[in-house]
Short mmCIF file of C-alpha atoms in Angstrom, two decimals:
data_model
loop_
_atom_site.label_atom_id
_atom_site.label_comp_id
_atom_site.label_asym_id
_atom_site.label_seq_id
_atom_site.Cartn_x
_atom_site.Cartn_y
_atom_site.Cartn_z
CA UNK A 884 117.05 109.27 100.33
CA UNK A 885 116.85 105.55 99.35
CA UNK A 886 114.53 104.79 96.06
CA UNK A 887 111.19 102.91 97.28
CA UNK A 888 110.71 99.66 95.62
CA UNK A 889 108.12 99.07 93.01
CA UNK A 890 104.87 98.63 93.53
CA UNK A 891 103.76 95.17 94.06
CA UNK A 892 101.99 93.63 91.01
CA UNK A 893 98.22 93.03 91.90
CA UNK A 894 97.63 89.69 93.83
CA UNK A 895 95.10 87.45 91.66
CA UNK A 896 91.99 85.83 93.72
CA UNK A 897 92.78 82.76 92.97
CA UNK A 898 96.61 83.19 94.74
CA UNK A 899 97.52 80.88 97.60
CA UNK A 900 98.78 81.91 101.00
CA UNK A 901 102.11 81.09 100.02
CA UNK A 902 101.49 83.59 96.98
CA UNK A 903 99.51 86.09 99.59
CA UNK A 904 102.06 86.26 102.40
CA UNK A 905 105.02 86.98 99.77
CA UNK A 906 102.65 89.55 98.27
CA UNK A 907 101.87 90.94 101.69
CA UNK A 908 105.90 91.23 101.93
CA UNK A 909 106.57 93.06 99.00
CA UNK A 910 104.04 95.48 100.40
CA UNK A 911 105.62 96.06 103.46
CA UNK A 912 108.81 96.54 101.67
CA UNK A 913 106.88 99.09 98.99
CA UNK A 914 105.49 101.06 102.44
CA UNK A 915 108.09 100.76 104.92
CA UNK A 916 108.33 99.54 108.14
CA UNK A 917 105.72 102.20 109.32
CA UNK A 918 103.49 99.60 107.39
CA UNK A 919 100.04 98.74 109.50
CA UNK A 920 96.70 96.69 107.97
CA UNK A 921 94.62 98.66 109.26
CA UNK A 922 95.78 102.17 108.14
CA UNK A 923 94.44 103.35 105.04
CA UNK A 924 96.93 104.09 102.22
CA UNK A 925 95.70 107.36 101.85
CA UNK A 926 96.65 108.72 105.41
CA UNK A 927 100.49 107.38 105.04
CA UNK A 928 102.32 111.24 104.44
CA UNK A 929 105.85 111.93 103.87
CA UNK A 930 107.64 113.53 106.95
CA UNK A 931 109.29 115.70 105.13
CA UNK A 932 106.44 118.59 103.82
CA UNK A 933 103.38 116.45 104.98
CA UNK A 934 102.77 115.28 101.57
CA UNK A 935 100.43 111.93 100.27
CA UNK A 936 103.33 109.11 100.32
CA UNK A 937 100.86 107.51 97.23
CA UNK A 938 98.82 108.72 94.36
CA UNK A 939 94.99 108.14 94.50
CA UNK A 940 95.71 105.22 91.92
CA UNK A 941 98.29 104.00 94.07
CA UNK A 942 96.18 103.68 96.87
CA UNK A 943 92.95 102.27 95.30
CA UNK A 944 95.70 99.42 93.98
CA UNK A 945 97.28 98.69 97.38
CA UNK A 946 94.02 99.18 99.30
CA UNK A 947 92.18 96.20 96.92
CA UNK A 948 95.61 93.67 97.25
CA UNK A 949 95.75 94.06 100.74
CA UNK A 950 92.49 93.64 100.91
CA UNK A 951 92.79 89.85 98.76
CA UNK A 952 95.42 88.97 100.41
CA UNK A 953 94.00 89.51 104.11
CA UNK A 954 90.97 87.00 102.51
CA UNK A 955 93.15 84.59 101.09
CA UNK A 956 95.58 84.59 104.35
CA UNK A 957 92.80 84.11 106.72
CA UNK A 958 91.03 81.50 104.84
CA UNK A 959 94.35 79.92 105.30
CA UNK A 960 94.53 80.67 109.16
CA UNK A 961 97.19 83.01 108.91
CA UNK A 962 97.02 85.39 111.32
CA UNK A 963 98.24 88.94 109.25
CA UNK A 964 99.15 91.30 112.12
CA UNK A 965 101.45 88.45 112.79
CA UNK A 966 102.97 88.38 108.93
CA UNK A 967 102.98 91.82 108.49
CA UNK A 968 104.87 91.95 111.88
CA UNK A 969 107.58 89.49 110.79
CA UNK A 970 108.18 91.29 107.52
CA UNK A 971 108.75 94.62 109.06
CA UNK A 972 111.28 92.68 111.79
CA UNK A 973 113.09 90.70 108.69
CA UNK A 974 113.36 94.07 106.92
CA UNK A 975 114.89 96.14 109.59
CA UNK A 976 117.07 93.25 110.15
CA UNK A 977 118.12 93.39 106.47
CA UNK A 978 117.01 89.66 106.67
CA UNK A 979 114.02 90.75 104.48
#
């Protein structure tokens, strides 16, 4: 089973889109390409056993970056079903 990628440092407020959208990347890598905006962190579950993919702590983290980042992106007009979208299709192209 491959190793998941760290956990993206938090995103600061004061980030810019360009800062956001690579942020909302390295999330989509730390998920998968399962990754959605609107599904909370805390219903993602392993396949295997139907176990929490994150920690409470891990999900409290992720939930309040995405969250920044979906500001900061929009204020930008950057749509982020449409980023998240192209992430996912650049990683399972291994363009990612």
């Amino acid at each position: 089973m491959p190793l998941r990628p760290p956990l993206p440092d938090p995103i600061s407020e004061q980030a810019t889109a360009v800062q956001a959208a690579q942020w909302l990347r390295e999330l989509v890598r730390f998920v998968g390409p399962g990754f959605h905006p609107d599904t909370p962190f805390s219903d993602y579950v392993n396949t295997a056993g139907g176990s929490p993919s994150f920690t409470a702590a891990q999900c409290e983290v992720l939930e309040l970056g995405l969250k920044q980042a979906w500001t900061i992106l929009s204020n930008a007009g950057v749509d982020v079903y449409a980023a998240a979208l192209t992430a996912q299709r650049r990683m399972l192209s291994k363009e990612f």
